[in-house]
Each structure stands twice: as C-alpha cells, then as structure tokens.
PDB file of N, CA and C in Angstrom:
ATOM      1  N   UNK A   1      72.772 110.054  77.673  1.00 37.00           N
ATOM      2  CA  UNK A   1      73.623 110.772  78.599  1.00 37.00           C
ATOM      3  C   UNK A   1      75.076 110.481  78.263  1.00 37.00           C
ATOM      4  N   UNK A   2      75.861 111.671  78.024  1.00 43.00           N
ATOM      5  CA  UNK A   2      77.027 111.507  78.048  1.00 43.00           C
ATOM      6  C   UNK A   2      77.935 111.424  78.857  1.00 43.00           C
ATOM      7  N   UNK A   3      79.006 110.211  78.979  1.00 45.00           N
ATOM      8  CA  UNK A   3      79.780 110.410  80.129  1.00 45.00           C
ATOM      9  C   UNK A   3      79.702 109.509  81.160  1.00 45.00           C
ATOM     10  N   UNK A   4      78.312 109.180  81.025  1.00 46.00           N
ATOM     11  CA  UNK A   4      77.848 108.340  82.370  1.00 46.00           C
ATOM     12  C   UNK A   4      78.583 106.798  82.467  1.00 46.00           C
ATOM     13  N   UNK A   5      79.219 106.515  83.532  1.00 52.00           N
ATOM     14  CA  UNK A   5      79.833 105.381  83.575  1.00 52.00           C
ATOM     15  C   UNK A   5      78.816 104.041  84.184  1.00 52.00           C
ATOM     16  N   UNK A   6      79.233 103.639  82.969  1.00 63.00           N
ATOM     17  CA  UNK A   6      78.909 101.996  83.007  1.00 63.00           C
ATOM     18  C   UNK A   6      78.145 101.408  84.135  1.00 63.00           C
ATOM     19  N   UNK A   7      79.112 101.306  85.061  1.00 63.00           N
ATOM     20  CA  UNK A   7      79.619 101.394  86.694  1.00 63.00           C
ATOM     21  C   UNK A   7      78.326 102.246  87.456  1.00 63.00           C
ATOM     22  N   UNK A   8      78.019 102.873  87.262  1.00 60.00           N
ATOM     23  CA  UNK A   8      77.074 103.639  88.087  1.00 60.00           C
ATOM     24  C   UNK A   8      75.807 103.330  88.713  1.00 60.00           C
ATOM     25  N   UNK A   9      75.847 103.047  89.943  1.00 66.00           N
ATOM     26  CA  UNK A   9      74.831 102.561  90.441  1.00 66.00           C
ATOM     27  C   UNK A   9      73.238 102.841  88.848  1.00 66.00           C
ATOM     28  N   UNK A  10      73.219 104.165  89.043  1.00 71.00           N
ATOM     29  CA  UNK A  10      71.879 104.610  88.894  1.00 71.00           C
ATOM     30  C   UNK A  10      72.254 105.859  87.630  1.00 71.00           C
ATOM     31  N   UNK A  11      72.165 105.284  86.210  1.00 69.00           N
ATOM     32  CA  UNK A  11      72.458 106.278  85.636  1.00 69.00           C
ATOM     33  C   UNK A  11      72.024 107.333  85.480  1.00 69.00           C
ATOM     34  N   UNK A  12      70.471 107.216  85.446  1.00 75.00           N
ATOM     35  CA  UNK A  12      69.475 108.478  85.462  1.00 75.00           C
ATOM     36  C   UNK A  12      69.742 109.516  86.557  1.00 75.00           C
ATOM     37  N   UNK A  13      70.260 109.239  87.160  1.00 75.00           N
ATOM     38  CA  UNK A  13      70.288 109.456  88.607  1.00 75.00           C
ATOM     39  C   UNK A  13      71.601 109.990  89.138  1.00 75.00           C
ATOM     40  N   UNK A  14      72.873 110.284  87.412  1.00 72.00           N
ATOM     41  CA  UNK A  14      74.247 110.937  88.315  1.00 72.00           C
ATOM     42  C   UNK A  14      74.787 111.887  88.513  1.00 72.00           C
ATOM     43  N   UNK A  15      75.093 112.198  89.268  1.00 74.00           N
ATOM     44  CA  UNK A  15      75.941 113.532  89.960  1.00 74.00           C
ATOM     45  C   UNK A  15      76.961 114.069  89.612  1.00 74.00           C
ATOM     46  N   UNK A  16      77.623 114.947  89.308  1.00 78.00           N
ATOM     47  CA  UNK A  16      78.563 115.391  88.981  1.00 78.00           C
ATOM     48  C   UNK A  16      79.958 115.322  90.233  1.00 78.00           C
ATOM     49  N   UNK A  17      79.334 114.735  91.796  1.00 81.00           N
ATOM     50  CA  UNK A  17      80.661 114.876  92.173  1.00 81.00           C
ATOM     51  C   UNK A  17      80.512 113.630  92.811  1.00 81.00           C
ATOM     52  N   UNK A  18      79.741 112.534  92.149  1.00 75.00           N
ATOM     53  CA  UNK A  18      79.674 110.802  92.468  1.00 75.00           C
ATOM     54  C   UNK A  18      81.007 109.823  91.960  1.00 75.00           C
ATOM     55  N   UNK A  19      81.645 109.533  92.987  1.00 81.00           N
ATOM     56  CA  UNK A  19      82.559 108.963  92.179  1.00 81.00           C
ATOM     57  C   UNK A  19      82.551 107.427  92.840  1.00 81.00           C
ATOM     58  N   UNK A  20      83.126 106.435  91.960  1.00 81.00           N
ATOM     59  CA  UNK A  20      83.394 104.849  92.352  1.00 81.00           C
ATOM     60  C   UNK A  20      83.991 104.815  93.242  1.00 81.00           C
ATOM     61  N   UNK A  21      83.937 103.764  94.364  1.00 89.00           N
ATOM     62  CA  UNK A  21      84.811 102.895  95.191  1.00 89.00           C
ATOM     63  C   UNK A  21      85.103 101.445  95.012  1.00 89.00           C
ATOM     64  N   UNK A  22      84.439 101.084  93.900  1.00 90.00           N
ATOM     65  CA  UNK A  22      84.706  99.779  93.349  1.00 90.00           C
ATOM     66  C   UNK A  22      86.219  99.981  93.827  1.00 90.00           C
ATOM     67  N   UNK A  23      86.257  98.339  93.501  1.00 93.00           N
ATOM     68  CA  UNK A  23      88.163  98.382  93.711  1.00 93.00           C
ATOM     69  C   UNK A  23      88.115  96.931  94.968  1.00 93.00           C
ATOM     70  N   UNK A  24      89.674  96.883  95.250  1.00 96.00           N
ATOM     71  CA  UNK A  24      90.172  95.721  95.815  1.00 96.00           C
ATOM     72  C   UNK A  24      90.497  97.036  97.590  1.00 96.00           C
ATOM     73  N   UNK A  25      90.184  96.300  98.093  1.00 97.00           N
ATOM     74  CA  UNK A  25      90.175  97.446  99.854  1.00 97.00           C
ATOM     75  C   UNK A  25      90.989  96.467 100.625  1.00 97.00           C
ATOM     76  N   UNK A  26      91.351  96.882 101.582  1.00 96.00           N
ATOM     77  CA  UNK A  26      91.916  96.282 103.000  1.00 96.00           C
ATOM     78  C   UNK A  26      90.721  95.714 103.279  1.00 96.00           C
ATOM     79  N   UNK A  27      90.592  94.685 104.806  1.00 95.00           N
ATOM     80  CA  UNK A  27      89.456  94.113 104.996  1.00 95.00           C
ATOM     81  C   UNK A  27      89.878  93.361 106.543  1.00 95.00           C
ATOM     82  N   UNK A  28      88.589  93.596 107.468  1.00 94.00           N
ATOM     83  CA  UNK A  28      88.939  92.383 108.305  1.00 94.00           C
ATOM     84  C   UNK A  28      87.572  91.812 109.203  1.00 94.00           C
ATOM     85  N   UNK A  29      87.387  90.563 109.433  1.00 89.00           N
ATOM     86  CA  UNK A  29      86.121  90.386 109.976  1.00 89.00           C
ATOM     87  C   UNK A  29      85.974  90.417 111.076  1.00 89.00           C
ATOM     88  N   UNK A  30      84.766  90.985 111.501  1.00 88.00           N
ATOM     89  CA  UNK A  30      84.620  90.970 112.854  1.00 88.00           C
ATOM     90  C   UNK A  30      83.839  89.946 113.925  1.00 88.00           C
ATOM     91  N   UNK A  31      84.139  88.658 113.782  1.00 86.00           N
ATOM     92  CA  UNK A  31      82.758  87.610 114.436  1.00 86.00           C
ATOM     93  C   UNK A  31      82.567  88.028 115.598  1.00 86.00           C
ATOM     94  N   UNK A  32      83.312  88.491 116.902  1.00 88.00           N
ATOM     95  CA  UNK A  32      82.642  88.890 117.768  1.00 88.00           C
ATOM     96  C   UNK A  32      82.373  90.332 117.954  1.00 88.00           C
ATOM     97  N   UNK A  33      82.278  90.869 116.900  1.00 86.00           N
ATOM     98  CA  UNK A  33      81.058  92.020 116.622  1.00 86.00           C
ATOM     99  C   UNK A  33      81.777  93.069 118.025  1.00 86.00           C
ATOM    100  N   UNK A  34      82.806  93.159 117.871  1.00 88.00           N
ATOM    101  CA  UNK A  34      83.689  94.062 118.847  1.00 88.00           C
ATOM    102  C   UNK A  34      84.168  95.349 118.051  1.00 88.00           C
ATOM    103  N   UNK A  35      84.100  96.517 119.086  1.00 87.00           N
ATOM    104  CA  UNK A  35      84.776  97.730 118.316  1.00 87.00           C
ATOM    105  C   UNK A  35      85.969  98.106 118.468  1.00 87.00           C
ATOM    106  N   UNK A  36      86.554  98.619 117.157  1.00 88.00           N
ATOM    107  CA  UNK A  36      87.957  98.976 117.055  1.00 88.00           C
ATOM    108  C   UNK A  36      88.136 100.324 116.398  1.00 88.00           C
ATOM    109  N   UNK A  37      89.403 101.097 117.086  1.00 91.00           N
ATOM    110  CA  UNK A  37      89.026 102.324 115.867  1.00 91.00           C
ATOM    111  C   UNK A  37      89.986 101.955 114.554  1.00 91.00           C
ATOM    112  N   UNK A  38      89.794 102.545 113.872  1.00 86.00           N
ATOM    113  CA  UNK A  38      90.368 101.987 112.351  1.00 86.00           C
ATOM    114  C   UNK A  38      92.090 101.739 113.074  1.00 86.00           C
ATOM    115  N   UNK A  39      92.519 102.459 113.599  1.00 91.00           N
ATOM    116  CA  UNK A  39      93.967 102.354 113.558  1.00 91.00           C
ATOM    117  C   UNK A  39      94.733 101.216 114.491  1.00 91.00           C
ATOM    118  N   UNK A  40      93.536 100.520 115.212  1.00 92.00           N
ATOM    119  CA  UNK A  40      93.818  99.522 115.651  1.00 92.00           C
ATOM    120  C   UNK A  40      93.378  98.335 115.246  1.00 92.00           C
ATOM    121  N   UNK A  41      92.546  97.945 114.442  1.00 91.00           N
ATOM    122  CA  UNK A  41      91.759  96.940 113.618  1.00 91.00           C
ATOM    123  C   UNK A  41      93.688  96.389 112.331  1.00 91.00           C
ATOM    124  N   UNK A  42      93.642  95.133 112.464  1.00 91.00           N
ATOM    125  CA  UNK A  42      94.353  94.005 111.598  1.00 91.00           C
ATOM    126  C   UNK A  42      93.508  93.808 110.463  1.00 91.00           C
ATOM    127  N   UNK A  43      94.213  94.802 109.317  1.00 93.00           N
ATOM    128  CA  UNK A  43      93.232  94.476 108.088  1.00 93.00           C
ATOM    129  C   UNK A  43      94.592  93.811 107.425  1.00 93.00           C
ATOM    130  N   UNK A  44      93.491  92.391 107.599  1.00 93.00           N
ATOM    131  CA  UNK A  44      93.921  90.871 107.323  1.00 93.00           C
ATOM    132  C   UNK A  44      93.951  90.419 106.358  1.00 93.00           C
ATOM    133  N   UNK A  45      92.858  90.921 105.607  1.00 95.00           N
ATOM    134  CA  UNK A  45      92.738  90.290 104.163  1.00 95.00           C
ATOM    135  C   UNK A  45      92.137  91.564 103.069  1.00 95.00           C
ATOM    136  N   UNK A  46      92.363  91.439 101.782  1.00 97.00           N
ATOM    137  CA  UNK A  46      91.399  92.240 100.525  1.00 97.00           C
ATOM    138  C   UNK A  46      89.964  91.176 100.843  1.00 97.00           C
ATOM    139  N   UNK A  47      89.188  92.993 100.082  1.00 97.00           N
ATOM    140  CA  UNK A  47      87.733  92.585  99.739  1.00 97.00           C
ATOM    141  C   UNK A  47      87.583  93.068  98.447  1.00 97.00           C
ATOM    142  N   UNK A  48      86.856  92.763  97.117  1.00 95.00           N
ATOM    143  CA  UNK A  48      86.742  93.535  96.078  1.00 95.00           C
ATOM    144  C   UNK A  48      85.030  94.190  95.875  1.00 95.00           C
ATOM    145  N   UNK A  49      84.916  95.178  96.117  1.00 93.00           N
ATOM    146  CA  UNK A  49      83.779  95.776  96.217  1.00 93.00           C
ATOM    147  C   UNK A  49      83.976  96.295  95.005  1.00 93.00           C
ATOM    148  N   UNK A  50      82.034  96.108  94.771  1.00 89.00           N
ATOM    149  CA  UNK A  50      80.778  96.354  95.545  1.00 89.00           C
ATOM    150  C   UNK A  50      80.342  95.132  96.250  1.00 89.00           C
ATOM    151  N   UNK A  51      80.834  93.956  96.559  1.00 91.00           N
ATOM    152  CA  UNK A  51      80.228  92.691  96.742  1.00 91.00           C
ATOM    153  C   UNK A  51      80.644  92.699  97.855  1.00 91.00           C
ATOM    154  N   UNK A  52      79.572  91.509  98.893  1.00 92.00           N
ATOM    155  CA  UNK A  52      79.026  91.719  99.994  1.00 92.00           C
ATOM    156  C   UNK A  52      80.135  90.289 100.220  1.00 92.00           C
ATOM    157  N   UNK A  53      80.822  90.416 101.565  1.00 92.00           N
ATOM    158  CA  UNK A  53      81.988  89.455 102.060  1.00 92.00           C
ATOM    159  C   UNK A  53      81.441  88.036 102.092  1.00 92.00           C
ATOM    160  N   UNK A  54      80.253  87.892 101.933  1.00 94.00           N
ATOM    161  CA  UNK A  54      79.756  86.380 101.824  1.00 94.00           C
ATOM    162  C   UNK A  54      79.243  86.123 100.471  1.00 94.00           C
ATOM    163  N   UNK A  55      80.166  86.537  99.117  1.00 94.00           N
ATOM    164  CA  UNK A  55      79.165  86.148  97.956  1.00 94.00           C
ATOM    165  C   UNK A  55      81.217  85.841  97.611  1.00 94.00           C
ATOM    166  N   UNK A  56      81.399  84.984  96.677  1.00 95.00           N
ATOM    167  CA  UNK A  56      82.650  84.811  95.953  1.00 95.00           C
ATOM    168  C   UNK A  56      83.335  85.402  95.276  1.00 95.00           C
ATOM    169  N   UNK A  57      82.160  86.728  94.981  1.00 93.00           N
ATOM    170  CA  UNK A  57      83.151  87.489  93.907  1.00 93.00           C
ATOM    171  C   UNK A  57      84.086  88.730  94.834  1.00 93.00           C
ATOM    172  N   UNK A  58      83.549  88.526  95.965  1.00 94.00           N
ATOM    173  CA  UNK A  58      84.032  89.475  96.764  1.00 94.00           C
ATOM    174  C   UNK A  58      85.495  88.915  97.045  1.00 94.00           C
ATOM    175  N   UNK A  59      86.282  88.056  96.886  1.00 94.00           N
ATOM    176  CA  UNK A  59      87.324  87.757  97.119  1.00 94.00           C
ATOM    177  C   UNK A  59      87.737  87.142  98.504  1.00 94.00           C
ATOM    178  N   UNK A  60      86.672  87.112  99.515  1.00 90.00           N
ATOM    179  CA  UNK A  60      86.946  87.030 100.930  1.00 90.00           C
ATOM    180  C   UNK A  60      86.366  85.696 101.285  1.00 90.00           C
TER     181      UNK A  60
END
C-alpha cells in the first residue's frame, strides 16, 4: 500500500479521510470526576498522545 502512514492505527484498514491526532494537546485532570464545559476547564498541563495519562510517555 502506498502512502499509508507509519502512524496508522490499522494499515489494512485506511481511509482516505483518517487523519492523526498524535501530537502534544492541552490537558487537565479531573480527580473529582466533575463536569466542565471545555471553556471553563484550566488546561493545566500538555499530554502527548496516543498515550494514556498514566504511562510516561504521555508526558503527564
């Protein structure tokens, strides 16, 4: 397959309008599991996704 990025979850498997969100994001945790709408939430810290906020590579 030509084209297919590296990166891609599922190569067999890509789409023509699938694109990455890898990357470094805004971020903020929530321990008491309270709702906010985005425009009021303190994004406190980067996360680097795809990695899950409790593994190291995630940056958090």
């Amino acid at each position: 397959m030509s084209g297919v990025s590296e990166n891609h979850p599922r190569p067999q498997l890509q789409r023509s309008s699938w694109e990455s969100l890898d990357g470094r994001w805004d971020f903020a945790l929530d321990p008491e599991a309270s709702w906010s709408l985005p425009g009021e939430v303190v994004w406190d810290r980067p996360i680097v996704v795809p990695f899950a906020p409790e593994t190291a590579l995630s940056g958090v």
